[in-house]
Short mmCIF file of N, CA and C in Angstrom, two decimals:
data_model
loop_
_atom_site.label_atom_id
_atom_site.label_comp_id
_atom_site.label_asym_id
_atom_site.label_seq_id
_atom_site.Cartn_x
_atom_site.Cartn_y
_atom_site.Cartn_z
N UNK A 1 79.61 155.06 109.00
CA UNK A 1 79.36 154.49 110.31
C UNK A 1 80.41 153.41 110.55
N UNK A 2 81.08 153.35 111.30
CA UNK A 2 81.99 152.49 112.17
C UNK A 2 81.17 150.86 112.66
N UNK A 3 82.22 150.08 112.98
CA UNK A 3 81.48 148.38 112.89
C UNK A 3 80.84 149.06 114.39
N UNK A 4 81.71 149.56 115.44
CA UNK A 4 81.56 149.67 116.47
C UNK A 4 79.84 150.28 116.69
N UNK A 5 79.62 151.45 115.91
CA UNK A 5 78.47 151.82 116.01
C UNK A 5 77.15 151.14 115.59
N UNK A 6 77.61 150.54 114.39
CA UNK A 6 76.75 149.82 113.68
C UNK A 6 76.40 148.78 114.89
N UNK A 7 77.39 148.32 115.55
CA UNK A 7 76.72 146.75 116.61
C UNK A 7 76.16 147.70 117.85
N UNK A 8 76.80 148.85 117.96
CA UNK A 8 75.65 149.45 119.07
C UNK A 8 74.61 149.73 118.68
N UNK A 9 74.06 150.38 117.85
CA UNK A 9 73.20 150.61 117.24
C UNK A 9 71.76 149.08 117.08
N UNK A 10 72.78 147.94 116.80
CA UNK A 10 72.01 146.50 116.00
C UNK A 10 73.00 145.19 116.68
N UNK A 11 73.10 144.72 118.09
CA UNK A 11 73.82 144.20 118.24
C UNK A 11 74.16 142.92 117.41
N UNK A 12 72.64 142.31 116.85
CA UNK A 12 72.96 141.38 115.64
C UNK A 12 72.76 141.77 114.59
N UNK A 13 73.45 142.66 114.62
CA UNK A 13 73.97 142.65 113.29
C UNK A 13 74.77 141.69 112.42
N UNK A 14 74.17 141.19 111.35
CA UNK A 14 75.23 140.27 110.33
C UNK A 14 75.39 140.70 109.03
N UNK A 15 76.44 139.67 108.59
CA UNK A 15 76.27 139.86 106.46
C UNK A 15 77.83 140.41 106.45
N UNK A 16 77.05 140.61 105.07
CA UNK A 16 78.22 141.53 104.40
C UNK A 16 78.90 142.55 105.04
N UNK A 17 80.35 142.94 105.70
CA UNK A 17 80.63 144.15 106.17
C UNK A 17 81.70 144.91 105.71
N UNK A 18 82.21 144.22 104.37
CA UNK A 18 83.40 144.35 103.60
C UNK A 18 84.03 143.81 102.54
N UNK A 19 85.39 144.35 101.88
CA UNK A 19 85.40 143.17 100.39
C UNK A 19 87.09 143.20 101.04
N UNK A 20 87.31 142.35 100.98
CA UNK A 20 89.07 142.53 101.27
C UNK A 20 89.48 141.45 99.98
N UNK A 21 90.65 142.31 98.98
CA UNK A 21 91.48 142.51 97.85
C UNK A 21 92.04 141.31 98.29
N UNK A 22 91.84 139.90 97.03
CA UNK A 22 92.61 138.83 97.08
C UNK A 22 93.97 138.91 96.29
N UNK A 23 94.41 140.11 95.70
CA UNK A 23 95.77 140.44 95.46
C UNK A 23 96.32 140.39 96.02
N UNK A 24 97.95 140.22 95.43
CA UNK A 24 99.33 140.03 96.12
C UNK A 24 100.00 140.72 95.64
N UNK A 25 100.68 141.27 96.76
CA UNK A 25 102.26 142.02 95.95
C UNK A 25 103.40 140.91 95.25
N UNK A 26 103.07 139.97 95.76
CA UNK A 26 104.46 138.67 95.30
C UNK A 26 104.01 138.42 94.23
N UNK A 27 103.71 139.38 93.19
CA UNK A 27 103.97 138.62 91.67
C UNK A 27 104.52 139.66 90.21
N UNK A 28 104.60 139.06 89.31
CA UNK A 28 105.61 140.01 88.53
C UNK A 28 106.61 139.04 88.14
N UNK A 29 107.30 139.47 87.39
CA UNK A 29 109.09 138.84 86.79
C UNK A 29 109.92 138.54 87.89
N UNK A 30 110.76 137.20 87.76
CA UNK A 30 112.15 137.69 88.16
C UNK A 30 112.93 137.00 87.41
N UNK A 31 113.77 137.12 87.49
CA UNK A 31 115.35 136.97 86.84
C UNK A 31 116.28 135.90 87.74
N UNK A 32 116.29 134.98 87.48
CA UNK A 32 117.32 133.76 88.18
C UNK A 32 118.81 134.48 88.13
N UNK A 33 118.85 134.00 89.45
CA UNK A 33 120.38 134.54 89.67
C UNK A 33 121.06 134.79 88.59
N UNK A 34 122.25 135.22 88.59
CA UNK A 34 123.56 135.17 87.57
C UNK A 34 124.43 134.02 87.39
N UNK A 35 124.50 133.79 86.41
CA UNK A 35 125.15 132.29 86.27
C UNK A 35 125.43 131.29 86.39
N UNK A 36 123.20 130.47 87.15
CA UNK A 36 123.27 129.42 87.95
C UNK A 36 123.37 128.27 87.21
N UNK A 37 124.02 127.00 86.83
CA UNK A 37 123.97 126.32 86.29
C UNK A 37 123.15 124.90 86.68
N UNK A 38 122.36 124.70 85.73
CA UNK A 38 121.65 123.50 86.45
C UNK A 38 121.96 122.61 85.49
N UNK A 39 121.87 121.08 86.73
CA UNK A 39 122.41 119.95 85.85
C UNK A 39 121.37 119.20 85.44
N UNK A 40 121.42 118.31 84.27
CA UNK A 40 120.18 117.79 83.95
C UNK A 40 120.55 116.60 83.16
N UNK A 41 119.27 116.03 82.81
CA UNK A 41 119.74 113.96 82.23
C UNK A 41 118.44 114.10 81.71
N UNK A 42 118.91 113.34 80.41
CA UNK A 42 117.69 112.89 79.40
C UNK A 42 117.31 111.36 80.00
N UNK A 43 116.43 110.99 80.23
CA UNK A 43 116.21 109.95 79.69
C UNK A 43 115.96 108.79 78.69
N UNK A 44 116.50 108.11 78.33
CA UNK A 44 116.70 107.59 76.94
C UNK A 44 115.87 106.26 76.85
N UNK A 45 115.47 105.15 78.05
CA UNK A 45 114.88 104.18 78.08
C UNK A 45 115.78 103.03 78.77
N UNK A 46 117.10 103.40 78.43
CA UNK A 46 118.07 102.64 78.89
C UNK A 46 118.79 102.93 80.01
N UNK A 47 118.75 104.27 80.52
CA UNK A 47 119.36 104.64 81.33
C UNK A 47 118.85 104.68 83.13
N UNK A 48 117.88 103.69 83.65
CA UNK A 48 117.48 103.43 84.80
C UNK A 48 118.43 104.10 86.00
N UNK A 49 119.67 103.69 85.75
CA UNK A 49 120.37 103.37 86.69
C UNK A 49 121.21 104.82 86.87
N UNK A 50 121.46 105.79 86.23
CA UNK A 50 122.00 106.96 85.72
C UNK A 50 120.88 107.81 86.51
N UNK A 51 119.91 107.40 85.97
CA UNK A 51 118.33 108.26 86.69
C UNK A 51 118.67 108.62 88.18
N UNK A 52 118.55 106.92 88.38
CA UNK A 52 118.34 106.76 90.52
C UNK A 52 119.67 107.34 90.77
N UNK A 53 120.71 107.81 90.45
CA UNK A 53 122.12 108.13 90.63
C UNK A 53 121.83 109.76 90.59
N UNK A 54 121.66 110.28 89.75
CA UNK A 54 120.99 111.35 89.50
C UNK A 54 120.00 112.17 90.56
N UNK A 55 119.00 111.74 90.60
CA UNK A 55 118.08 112.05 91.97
C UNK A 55 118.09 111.39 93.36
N UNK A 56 119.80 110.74 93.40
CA UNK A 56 119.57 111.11 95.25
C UNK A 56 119.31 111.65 95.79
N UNK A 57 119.20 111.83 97.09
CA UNK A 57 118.35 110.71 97.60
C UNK A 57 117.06 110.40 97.66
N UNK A 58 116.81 110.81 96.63
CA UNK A 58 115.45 110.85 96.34
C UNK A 58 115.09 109.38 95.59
N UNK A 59 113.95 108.76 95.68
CA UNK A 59 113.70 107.13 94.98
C UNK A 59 113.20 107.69 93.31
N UNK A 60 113.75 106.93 92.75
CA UNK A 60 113.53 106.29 91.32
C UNK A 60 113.07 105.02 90.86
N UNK A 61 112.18 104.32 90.20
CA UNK A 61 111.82 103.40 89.70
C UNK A 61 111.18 102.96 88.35
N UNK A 62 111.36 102.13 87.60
CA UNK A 62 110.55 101.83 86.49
C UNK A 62 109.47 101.63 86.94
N UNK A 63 108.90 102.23 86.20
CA UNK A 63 106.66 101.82 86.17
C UNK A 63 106.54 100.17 86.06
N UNK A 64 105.98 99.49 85.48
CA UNK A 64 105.29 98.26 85.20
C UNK A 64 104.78 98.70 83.95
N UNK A 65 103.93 99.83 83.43
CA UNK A 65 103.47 99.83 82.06
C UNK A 65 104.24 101.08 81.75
N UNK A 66 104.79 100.45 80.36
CA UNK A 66 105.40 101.42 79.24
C UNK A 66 106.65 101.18 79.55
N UNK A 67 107.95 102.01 79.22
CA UNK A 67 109.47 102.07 80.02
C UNK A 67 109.13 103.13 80.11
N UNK A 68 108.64 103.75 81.68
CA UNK A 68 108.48 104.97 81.93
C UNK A 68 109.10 104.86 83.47
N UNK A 69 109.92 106.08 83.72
CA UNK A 69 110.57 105.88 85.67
C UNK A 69 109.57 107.33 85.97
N UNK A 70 109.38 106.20 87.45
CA UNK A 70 108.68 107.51 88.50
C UNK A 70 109.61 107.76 89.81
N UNK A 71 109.48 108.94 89.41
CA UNK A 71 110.67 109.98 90.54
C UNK A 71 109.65 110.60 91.49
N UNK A 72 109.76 110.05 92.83
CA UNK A 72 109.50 110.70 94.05
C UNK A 72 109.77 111.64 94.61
N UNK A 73 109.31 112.70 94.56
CA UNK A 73 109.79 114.32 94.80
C UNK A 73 109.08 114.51 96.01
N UNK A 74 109.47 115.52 96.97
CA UNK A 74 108.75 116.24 97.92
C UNK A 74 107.61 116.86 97.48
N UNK A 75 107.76 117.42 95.95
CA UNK A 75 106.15 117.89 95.58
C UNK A 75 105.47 117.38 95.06
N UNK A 76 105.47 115.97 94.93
CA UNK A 76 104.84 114.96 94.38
C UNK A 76 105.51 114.31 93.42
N UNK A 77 104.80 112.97 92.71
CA UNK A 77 105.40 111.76 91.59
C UNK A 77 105.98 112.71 90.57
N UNK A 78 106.81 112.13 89.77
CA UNK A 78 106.64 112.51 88.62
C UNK A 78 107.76 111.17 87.70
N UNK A 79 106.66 111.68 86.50
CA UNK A 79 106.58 110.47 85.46
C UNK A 79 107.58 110.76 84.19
N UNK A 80 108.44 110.21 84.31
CA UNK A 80 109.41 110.43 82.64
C UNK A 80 109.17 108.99 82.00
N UNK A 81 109.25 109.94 80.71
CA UNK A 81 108.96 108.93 79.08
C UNK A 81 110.18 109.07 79.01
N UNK A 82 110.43 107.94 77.83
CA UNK A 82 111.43 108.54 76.56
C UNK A 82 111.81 110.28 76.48
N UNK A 83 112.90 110.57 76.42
CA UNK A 83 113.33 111.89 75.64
C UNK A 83 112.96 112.89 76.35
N UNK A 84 112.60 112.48 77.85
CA UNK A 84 112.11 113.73 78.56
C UNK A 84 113.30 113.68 79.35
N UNK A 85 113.42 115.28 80.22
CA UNK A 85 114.60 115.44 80.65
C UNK A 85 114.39 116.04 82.16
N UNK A 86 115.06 115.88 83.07
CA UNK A 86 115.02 115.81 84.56
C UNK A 86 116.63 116.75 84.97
N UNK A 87 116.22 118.19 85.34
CA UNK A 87 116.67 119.27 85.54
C UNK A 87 116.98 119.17 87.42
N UNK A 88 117.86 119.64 87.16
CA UNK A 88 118.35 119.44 89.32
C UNK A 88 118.70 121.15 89.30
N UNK A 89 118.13 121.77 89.48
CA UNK A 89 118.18 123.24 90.49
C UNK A 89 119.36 123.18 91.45
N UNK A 90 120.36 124.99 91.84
CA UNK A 90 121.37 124.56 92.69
C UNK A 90 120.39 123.97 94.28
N UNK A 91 119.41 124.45 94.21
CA UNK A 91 118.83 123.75 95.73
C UNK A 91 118.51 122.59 95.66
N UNK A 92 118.65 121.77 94.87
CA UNK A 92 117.77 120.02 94.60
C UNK A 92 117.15 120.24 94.39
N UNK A 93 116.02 120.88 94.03
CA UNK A 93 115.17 120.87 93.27
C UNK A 93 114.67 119.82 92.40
N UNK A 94 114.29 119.16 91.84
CA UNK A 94 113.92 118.83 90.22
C UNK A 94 112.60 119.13 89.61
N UNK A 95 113.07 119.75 88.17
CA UNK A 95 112.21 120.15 87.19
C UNK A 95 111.83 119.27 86.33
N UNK A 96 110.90 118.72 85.81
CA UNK A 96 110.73 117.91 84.74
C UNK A 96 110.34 118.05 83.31
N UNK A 97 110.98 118.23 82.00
CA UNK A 97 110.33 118.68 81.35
C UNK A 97 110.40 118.13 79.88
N UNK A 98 109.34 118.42 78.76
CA UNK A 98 109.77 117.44 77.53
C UNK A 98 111.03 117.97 76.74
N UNK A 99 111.00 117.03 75.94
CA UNK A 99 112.56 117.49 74.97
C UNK A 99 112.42 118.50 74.10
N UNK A 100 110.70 119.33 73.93
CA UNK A 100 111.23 120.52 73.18
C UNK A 100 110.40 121.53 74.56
N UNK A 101 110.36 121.38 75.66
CA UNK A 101 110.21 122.12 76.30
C UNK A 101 111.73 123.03 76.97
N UNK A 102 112.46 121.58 77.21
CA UNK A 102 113.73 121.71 77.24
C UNK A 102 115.01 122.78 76.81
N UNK A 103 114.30 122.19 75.11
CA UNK A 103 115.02 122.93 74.46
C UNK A 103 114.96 124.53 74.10
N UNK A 104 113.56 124.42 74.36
CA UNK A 104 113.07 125.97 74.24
C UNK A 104 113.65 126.87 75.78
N UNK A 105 114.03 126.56 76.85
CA UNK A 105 114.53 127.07 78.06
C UNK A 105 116.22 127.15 78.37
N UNK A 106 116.56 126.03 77.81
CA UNK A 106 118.11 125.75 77.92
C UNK A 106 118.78 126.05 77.04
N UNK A 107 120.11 126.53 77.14
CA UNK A 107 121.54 126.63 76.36
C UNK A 107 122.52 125.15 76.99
N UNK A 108 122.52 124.04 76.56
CA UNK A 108 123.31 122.93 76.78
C UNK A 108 124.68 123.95 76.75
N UNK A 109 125.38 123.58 77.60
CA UNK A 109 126.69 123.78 78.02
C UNK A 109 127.83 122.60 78.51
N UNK A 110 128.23 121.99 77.57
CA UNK A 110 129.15 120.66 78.16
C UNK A 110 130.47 120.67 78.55
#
């Protein structure tokens, strides 16, 4: 029976009249371009000023507790320690990630 009939039939008709599939076709692997190079900076504790140079124009600042800088991103804060490292994508982007997260993703190329 059709919705159409069903409301002729029961004009109030309500409820349940269907399940519609919260799947997506947009998912699966992909493969980053060919030979995009992204640039990236450790933070060391000392290097404040390298940071805010780094993520123009985007703001950088030391916290108040710990020596930790918070980087203001379009997708929200984000917080570097010690030894964590701050990845720039060719779009600006930035990635943030620890030093063996890092290491487990990257081939350093100098």
């Amino acid at each position: 029976m059709s919705l159409n009939e069903a409301l002729a039939q029961d004009p109030e008709v309500s409820g349940l009249i269907g399940y519609k599939d919260a799947s997506s076709n947009e998912k699966g692997y992909a493969r980053r371009k060919t030979n995009p190079l992204d640039r990236y900076i450790k933070y060391t504790g000392n290097n404040l000023e390298t940071i805010i140079n780094f993520v123009k124009p985007l703001k950088a600042a030391k916290t108040k507790k710990g020596n930790k800088v918070q980087v203001n991103t379009p997708q929200g804060n984000v917080s570097l320690k010690e030894t964590d490292y701050l990845v720039k994508l060719p779009n600006q982007r930035l990635l943030h990630f620890t030093g063996l997260e890092f290491q487990d993703l990257y081939d350093v190329n100098i």
